[in-house]
Coordinates of C-alpha atoms and ligand atoms in Angstrom, one line a residue:
X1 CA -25.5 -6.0 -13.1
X2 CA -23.5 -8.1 -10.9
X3 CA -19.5 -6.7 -10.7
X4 CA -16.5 -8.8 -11.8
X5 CA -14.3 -9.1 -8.9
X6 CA -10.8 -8.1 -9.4
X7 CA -9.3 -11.0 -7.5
X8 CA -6.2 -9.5 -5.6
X9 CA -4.6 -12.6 -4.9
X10 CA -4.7 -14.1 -8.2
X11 CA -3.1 -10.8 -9.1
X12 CA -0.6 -11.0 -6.8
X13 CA 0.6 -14.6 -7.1
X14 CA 0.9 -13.6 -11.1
X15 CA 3.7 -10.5 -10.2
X16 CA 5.3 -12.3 -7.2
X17 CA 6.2 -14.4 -10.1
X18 CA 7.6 -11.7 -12.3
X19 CA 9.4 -10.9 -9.2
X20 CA 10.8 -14.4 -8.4
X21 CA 11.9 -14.0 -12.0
X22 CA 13.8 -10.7 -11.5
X23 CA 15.0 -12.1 -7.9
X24 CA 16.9 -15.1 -9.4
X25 CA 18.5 -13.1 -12.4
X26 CA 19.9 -10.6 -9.9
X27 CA 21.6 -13.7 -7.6
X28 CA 23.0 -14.9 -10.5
X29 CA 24.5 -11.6 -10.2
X30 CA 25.3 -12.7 -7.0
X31 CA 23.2 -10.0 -5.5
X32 CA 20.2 -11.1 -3.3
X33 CA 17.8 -8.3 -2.5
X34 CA 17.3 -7.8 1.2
X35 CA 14.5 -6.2 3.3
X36 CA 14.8 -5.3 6.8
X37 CA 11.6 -5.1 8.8
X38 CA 12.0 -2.8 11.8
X39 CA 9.3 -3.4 14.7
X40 CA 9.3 -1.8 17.8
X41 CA 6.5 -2.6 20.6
X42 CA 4.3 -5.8 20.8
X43 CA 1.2 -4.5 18.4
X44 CA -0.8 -7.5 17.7
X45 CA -1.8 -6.1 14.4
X46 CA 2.0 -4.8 13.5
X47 CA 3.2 -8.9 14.4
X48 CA 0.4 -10.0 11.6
X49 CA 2.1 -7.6 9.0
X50 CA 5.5 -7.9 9.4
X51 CA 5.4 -12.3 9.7
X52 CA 3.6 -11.7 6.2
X53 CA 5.9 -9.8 5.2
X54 CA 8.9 -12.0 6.2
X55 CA 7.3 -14.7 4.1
X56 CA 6.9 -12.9 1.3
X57 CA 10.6 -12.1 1.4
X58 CA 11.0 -16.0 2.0
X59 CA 8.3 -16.9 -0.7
X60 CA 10.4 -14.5 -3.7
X61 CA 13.8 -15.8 -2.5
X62 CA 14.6 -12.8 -1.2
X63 CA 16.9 -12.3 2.0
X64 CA 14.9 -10.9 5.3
X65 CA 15.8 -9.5 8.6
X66 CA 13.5 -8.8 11.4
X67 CA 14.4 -6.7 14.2
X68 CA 12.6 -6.2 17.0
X69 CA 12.6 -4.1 19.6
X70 CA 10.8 -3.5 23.3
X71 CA 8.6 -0.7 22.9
X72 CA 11.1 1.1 25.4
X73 CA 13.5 1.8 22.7
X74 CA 14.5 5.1 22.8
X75 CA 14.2 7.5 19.2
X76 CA 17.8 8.0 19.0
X77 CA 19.0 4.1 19.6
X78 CA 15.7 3.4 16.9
X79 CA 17.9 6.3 14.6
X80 CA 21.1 4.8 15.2
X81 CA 19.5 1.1 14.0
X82 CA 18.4 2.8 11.0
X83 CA 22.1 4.6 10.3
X84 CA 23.5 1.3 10.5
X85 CA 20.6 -0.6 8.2
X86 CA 21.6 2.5 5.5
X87 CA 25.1 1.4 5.6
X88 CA 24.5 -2.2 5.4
X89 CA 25.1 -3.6 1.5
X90 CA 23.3 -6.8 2.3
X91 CA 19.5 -4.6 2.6
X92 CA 18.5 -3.0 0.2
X93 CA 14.8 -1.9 1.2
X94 CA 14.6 -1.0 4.9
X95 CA 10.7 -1.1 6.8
X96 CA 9.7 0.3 9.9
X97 CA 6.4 -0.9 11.0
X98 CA 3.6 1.6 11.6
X99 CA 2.0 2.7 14.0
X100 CA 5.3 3.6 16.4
X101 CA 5.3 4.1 20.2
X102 CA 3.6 7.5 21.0
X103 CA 7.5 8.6 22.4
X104 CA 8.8 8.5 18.4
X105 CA 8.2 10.9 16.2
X106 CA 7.2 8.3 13.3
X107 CA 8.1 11.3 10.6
X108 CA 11.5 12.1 11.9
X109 CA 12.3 8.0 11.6
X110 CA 11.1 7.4 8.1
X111 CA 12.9 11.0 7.2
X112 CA 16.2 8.9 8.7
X113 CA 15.9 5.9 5.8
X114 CA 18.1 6.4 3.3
X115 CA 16.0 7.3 0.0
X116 CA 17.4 4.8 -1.8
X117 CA 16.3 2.2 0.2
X118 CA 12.7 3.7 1.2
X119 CA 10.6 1.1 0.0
X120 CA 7.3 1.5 1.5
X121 CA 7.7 5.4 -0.2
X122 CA 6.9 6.9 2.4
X123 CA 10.1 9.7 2.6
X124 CA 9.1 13.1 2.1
X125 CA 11.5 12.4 -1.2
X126 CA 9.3 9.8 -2.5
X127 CA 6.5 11.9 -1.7
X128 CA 8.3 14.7 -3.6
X129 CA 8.8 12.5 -6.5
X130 CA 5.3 10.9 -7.2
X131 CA 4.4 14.9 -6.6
X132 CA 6.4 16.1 -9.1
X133 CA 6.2 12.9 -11.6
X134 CA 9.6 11.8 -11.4
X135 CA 10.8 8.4 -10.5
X136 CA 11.2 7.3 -7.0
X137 CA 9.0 4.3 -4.6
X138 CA 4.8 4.3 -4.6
X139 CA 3.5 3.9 -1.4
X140 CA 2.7 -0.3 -1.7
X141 CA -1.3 0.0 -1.3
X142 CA -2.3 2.6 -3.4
X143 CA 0.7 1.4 -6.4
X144 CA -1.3 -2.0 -5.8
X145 CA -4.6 -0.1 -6.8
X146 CA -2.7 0.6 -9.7
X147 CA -1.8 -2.5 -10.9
X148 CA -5.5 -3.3 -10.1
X149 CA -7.0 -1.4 -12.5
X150 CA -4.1 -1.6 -15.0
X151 CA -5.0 -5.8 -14.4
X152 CA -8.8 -5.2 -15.6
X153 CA -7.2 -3.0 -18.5
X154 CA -9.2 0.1 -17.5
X155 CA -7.9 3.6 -19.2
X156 CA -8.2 6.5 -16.2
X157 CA -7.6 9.0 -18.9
X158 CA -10.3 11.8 -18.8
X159 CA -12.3 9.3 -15.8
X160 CA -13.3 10.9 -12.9
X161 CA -11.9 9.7 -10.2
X162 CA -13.3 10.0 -6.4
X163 CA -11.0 8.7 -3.4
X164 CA -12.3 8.7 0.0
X165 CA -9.7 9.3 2.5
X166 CA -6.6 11.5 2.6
X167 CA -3.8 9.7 4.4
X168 CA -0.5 10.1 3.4
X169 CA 0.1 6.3 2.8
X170 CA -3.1 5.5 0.8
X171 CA -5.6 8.5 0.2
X172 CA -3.5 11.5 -1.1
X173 CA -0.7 9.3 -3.0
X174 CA -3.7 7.3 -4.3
X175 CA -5.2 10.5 -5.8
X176 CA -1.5 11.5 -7.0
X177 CA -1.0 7.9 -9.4
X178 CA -4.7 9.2 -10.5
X179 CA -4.1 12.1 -11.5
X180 CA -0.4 11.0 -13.3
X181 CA -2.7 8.6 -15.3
X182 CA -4.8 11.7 -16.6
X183 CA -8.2 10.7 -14.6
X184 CA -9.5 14.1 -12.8
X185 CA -9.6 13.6 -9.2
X186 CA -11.7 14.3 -6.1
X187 CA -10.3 14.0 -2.7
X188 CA -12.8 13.5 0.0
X189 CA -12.5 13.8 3.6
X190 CA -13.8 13.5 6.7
X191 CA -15.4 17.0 6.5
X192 CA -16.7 16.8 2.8
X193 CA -19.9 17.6 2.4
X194 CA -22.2 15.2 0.4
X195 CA -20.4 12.6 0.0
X196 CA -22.9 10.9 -1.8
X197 CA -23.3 13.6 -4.2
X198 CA -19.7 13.3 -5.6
X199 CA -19.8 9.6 -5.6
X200 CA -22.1 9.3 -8.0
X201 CA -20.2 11.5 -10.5
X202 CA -17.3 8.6 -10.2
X203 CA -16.2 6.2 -12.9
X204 CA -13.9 4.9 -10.5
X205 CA -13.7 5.1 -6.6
X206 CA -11.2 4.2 -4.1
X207 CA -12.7 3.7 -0.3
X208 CA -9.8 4.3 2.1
X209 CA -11.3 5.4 5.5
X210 CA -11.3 2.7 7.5
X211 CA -15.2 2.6 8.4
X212 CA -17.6 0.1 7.3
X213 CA -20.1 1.2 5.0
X214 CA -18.9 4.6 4.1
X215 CA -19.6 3.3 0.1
X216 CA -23.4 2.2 -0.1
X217 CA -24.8 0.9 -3.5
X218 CA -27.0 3.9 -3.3
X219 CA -23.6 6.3 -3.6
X220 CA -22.4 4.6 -7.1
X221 CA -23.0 5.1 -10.6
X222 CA -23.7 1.9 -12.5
X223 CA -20.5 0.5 -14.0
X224 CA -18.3 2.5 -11.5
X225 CA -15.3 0.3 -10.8
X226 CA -14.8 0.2 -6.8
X227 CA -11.5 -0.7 -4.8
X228 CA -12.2 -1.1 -1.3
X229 CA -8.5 -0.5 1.0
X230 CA -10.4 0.0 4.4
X231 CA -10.0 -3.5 7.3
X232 CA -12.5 -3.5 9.2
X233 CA -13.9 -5.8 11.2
X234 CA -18.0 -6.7 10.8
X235 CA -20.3 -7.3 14.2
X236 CA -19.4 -11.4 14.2
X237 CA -15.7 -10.4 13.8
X238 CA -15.0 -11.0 10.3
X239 CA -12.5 -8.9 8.1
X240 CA -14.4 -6.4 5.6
X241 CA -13.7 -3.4 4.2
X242 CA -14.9 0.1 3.7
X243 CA -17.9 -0.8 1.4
X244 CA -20.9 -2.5 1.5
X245 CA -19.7 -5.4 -0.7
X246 CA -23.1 -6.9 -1.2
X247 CA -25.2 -4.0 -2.2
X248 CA -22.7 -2.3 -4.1
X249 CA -21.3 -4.9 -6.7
X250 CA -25.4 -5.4 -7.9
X251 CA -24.1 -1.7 -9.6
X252 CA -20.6 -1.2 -10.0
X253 CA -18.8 -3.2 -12.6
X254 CA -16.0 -4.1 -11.2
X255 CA -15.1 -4.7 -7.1
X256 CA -12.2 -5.6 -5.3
X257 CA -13.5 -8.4 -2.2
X258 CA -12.3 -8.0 1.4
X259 CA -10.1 -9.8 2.2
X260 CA -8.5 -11.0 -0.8
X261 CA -8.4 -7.9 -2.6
X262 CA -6.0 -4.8 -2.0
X263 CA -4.6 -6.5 1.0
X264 CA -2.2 -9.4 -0.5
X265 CA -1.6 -6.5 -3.6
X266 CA 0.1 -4.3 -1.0
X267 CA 2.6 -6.7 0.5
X268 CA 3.2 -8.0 -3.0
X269 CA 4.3 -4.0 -4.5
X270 CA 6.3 -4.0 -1.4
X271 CA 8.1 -6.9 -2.5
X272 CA 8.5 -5.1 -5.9
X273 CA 9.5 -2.2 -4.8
X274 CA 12.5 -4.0 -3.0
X275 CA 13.7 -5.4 -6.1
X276 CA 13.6 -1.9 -7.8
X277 CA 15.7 -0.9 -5.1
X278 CA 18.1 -3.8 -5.3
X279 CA 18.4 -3.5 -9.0
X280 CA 18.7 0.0 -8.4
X281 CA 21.5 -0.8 -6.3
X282 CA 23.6 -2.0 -9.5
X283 CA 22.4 -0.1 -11.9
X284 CA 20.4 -2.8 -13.0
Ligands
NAP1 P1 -6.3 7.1 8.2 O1 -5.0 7.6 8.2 O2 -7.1 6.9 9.4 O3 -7.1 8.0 7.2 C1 -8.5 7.8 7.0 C2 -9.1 8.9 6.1 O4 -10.5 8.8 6.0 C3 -8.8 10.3 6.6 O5 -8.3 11.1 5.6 C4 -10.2 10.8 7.1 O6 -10.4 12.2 7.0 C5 -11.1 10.1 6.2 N1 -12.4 9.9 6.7 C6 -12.8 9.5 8.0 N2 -14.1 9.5 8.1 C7 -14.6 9.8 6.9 C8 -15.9 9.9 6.4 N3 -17.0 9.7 7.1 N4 -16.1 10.3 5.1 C9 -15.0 10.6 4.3 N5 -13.7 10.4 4.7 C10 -13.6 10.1 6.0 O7 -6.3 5.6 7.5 P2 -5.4 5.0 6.3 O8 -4.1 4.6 6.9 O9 -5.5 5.8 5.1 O10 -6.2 3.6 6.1 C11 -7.5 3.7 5.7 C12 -8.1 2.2 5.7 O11 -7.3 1.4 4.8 C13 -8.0 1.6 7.1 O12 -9.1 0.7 7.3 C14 -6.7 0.8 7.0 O13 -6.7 -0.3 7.9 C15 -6.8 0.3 5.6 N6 -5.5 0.0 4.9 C16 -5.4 -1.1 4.2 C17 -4.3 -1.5 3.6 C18 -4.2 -2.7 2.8 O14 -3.2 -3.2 2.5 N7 -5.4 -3.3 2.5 C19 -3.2 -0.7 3.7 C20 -3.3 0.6 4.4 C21 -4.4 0.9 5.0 P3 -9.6 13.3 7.7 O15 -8.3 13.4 7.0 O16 -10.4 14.5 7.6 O17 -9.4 12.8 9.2

């Protein structure tokens, strides 16, 4: 069996045009939803994300603002920015790039964002919500996993599910959405033991460690479908993921590639998650 790839980007160009669509009706509302990308420090990696994500703002005609500070900003002025970002009417979803200088506490600053305006669903409310089924923001990645497997019209109900990885941005709210869609769920860790073993009870698995290789074609059941988050870079420097691409879509049925799969879904549901906010904003 060779896997159908579950093309990411294709994916994501189809619902940044359902959000164009809901972008325009709300500025003929004369609303525009607005993002505000908060990045302090000079992380290479952190200036990749948040250019892409000021062009996905430009690309849905949505209104962006990038602040930037040294990475000498103290935790209170970074709280006070935040205060005022709450208070501003003109941003709706407010972003503060990851990972944060080692002198801010990254949990007290995303507990300062206003819930309403949390859009990469990261508050301990948002959490709380997605806990407790109620509605509030997904984390971007693993609602983009979502939308994956909703896009290949794949029923979790009574699946087993196996994620690898227990972050609280990908692996635990990944197995949350899961377990809301009625799949049963395993969460594996870095201290699980057999690894292997519980893979290959999966219909589905989601790799999120960020190791190359942690998914073999030897750990999946044949038809499994397998979403690979991790980034990784192979020996010659190339971008791959978590599994071993090659190997394992001879078993599974469907795959997501690296790059081109999760990655352009996340920055997409972050995108969508603005205009909930927005619309939010008006009761829309
Ligand atoms: P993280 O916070 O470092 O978490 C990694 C998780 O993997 C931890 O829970 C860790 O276990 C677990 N782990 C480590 N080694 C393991 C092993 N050998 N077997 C099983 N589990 C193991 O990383 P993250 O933020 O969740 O990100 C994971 C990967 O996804 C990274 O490559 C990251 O770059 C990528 N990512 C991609 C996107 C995207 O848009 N494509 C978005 C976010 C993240 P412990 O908890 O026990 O330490």
């Amino acid at each position: 069996m060779t896997a159908q790839l579950i093309d990411g980007k294709a994916l994501s160009q189809q619902l940044r045009n359902d959000v164009r669509q809901g972008v325009a009706t709300l500025k003929s509302q004369n609303i525009t939803p607005g993002l505000a990308v908060v990045l302090v420090g000079d992380n290479p990696a952190s200036e990749v994300y948040v250019r892409n994500k000021v062009k996905a703002c430009e690309d849905t005609g949505m209104h962006s603002v990038l602040e930037r500070h040294g990475a000498d900003l103290s935790q209170a002025a970074l709280l006070e920015r935040i205060e005022a970002l709450n208070q501003d009417p003109t941003i709706h979803g407010i972003l503060v790039q990851l990972p944060l200088p080692a002198h801010i506490d990254a949990q007290r600053v995303i507990k300062a964002i206003s819930p309403t305006k949390d859009v990469d669903g990261f508050h301990v409310t948002s959490a709380g919500a997605l806990m407790t089924g109620m509605s509030g923001f997904w984390p971007c990645t693993p609602f983009g996993c979502m939308k994956m497997l909703e896009s290949i019209g794949y029923s979790l109900k009574g699946k087993h599910a196996v994620v690898i990885g227990r972050s609280n941005i990908v692996g635990k709210p990944m197995a949350l959405m899961l377990l809301q869609a009625n799949a049963t769920i395993t969460v594996c860790h870095s201290g699980t033991q057999n690894l292997k073993a519980l893979t290959l009870q999966a219909d589905v698995i989601v790799a999120a460690v960020g190791k190359r290789n942690v998914l073999t074609a030897d750990m999946v059941k044949p038809g499994a479908v397998v979403l690979d988050v991790g980034m990784n870079r192979n020996g010659a420097g190339k971008l791959c993921g978590d599994v071993d691409f090659e190997g394992v879509r001879q078993v599974a049925s469907h795959i997501t590639p690296v790059p081109g799969g999760v990655g352009p879904m996340t920055i997409t549901m972050l995108m969508m998650n603005t205009l909930l906010a927005a619309q939010g904003s008006v009761g829309a």
